[in-house]
mmCIF file of C-alpha atoms in Angstrom:
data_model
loop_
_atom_site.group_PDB
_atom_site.id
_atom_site.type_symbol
_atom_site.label_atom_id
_atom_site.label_comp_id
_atom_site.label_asym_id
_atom_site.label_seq_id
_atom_site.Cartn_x
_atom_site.Cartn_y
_atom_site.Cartn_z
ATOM 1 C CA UNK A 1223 -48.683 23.413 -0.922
ATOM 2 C CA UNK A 1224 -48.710 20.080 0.359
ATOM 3 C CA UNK A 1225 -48.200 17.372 -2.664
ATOM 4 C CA UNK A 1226 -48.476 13.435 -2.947
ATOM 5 C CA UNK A 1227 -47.235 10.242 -5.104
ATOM 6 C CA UNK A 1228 -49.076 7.520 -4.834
ATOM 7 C CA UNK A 1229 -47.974 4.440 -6.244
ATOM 8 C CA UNK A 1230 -50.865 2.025 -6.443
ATOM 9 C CA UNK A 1231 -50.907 -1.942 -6.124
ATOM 10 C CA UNK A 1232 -47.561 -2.488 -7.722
ATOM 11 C CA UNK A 1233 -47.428 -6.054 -8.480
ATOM 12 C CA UNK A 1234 -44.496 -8.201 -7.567
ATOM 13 C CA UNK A 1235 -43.187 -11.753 -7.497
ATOM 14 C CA UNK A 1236 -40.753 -12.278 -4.606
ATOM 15 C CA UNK A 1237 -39.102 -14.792 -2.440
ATOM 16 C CA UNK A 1238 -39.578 -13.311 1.099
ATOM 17 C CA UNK A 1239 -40.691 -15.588 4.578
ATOM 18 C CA UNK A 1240 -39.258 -17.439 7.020
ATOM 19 C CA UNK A 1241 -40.439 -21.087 5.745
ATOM 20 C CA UNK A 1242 -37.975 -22.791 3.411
ATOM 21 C CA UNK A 1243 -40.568 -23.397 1.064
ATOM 22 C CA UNK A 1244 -41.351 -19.424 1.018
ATOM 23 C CA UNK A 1245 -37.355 -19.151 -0.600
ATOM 24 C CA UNK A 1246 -38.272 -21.727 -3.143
ATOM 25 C CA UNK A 1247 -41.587 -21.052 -4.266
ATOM 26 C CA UNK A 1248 -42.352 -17.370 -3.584
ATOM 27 C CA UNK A 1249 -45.261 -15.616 -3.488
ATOM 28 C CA UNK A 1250 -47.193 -12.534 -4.934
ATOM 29 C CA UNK A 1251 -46.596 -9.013 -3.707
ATOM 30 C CA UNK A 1252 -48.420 -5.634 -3.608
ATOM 31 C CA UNK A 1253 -46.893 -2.595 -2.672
ATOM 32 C CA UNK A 1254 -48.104 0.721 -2.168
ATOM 33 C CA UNK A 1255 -45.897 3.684 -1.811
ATOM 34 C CA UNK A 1256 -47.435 7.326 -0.486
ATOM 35 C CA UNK A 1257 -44.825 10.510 -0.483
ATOM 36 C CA UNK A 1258 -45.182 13.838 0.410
ATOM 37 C CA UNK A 1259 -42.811 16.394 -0.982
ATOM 38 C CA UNK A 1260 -43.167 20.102 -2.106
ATOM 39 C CA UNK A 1261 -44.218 19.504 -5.459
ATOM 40 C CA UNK A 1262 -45.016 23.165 -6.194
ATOM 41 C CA UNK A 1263 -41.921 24.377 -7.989
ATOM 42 C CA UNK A 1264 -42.827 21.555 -10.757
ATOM 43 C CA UNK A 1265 -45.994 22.651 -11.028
ATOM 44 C CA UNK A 1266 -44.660 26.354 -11.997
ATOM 45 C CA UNK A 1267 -41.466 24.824 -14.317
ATOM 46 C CA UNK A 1268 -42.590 21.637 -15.908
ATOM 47 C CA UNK A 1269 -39.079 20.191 -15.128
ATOM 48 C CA UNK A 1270 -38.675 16.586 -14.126
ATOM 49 C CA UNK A 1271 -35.459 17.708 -11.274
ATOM 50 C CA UNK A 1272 -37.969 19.854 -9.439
ATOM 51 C CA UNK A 1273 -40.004 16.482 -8.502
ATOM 52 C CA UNK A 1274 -39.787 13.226 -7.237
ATOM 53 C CA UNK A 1275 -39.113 10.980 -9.673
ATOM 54 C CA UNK A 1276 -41.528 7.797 -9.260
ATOM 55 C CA UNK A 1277 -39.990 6.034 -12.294
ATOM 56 C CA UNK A 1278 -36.943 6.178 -9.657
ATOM 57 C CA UNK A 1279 -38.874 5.129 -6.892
ATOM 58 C CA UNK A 1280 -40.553 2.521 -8.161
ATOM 59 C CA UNK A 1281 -37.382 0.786 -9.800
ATOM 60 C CA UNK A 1282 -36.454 1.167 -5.927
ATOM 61 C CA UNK A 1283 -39.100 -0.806 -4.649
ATOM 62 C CA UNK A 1284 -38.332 -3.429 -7.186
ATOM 63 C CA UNK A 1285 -34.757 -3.417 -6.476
ATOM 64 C CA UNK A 1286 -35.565 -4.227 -2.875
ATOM 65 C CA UNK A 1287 -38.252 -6.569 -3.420
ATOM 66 C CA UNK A 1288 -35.631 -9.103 -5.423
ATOM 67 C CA UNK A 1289 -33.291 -8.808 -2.106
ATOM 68 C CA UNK A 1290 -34.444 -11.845 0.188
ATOM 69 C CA UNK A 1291 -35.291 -10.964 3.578
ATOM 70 C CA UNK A 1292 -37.111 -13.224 5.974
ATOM 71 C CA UNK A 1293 -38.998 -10.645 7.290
ATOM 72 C CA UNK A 1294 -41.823 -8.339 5.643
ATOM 73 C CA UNK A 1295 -40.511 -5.254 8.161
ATOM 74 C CA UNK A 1296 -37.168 -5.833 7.124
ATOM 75 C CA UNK A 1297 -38.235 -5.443 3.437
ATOM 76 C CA UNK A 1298 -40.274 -2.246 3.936
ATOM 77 C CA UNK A 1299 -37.213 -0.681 6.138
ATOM 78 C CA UNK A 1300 -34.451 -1.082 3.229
ATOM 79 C CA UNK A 1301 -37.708 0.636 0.796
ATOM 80 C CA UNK A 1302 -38.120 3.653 2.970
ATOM 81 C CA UNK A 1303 -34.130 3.658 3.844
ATOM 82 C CA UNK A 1304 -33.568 4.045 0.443
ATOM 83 C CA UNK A 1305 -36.348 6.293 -1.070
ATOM 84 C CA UNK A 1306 -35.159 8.384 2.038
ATOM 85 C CA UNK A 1307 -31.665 8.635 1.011
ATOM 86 C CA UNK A 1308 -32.200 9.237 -2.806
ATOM 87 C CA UNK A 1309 -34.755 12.201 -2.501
ATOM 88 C CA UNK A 1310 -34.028 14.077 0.524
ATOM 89 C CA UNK A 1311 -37.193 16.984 0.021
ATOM 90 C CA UNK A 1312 -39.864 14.107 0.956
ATOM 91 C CA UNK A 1313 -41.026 14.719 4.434
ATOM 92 C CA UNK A 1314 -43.368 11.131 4.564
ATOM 93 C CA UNK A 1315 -43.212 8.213 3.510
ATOM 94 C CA UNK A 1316 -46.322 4.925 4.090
ATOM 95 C CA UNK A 1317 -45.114 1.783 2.389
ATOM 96 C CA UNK A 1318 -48.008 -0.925 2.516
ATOM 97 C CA UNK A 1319 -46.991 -4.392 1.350
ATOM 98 C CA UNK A 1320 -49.052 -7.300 1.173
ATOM 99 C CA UNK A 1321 -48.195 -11.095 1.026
ATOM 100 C CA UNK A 1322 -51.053 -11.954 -1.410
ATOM 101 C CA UNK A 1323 -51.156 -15.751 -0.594
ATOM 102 C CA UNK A 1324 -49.797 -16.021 3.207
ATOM 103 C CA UNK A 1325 -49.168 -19.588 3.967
ATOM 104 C CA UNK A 1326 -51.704 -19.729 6.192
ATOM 105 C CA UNK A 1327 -55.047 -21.589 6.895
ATOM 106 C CA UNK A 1328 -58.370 -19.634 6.069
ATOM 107 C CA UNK A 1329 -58.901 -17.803 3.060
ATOM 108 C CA UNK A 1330 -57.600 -14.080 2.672
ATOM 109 C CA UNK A 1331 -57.028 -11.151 0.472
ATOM 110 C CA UNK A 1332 -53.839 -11.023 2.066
ATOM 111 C CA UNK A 1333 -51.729 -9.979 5.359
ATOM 112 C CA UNK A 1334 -50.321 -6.322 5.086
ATOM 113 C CA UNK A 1335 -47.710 -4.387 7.042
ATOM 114 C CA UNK A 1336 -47.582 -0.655 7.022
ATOM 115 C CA UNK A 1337 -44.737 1.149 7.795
ATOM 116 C CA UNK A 1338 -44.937 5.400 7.846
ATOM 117 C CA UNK A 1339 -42.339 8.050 8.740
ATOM 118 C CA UNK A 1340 -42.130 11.250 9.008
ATOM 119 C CA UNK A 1341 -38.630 13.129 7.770
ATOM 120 C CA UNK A 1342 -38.013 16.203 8.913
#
């Protein structure tokens, strides 16, 4: 059986960029998180250890977010490195984050990077 968490549009204030002012203001964050795992065992026993917890994961992302980095790629790489580490049955992981107001001329939603890898 092939199972999914999604973790949609988490919303984050954060400190990443490489312009000074980027460390001292900050800017608004999305994130979106999509693991696969096989989920089937807690479908049959109803017990939170036979799943991935997203409480965990998202507690990871937020973790991560509050470390400065200058670089978006460099956030999303410590995310996956550590979701990775802490539930070793996922076999993918996408993390999507999006600078919601990139210093930047031109209006925009935002400027996303998406990182994906697959663990076998």
């Amino acid at each position: 059986m092939k199972s999914k968490i999604i973790l949609e549009d988490i919303k984050i204030y954060a400190y990443h960029g490489v312009l000074q002012e980027e460390a001292i203001i900050g800017n608004h964050y999305v994130v979106n998180a999509e693991l696969h795992a096989d989920l089937e065992k807690a479908s049959q026993t109803d017990n939170l250890n036979d799943t991935i917890n997203y409480a965990q994961v998202n507690e990871i992302i937020h973790q991560e977010m509050a470390i400065r980095s200058e670089l978006l790629e460099h956030v999303i790489g410590r995310i996956i490195n550590k979701i990775e580490s802490k539930f070793p049955q996922i076999t993918f992981i996408r993390i999507k984050l999006t600078k919601t107001i990139p210093p930047m001329p031109g209006e925009m939603k935002g400027v996303s990077l998406e990182f994906e890898k697959e663990i076998n």
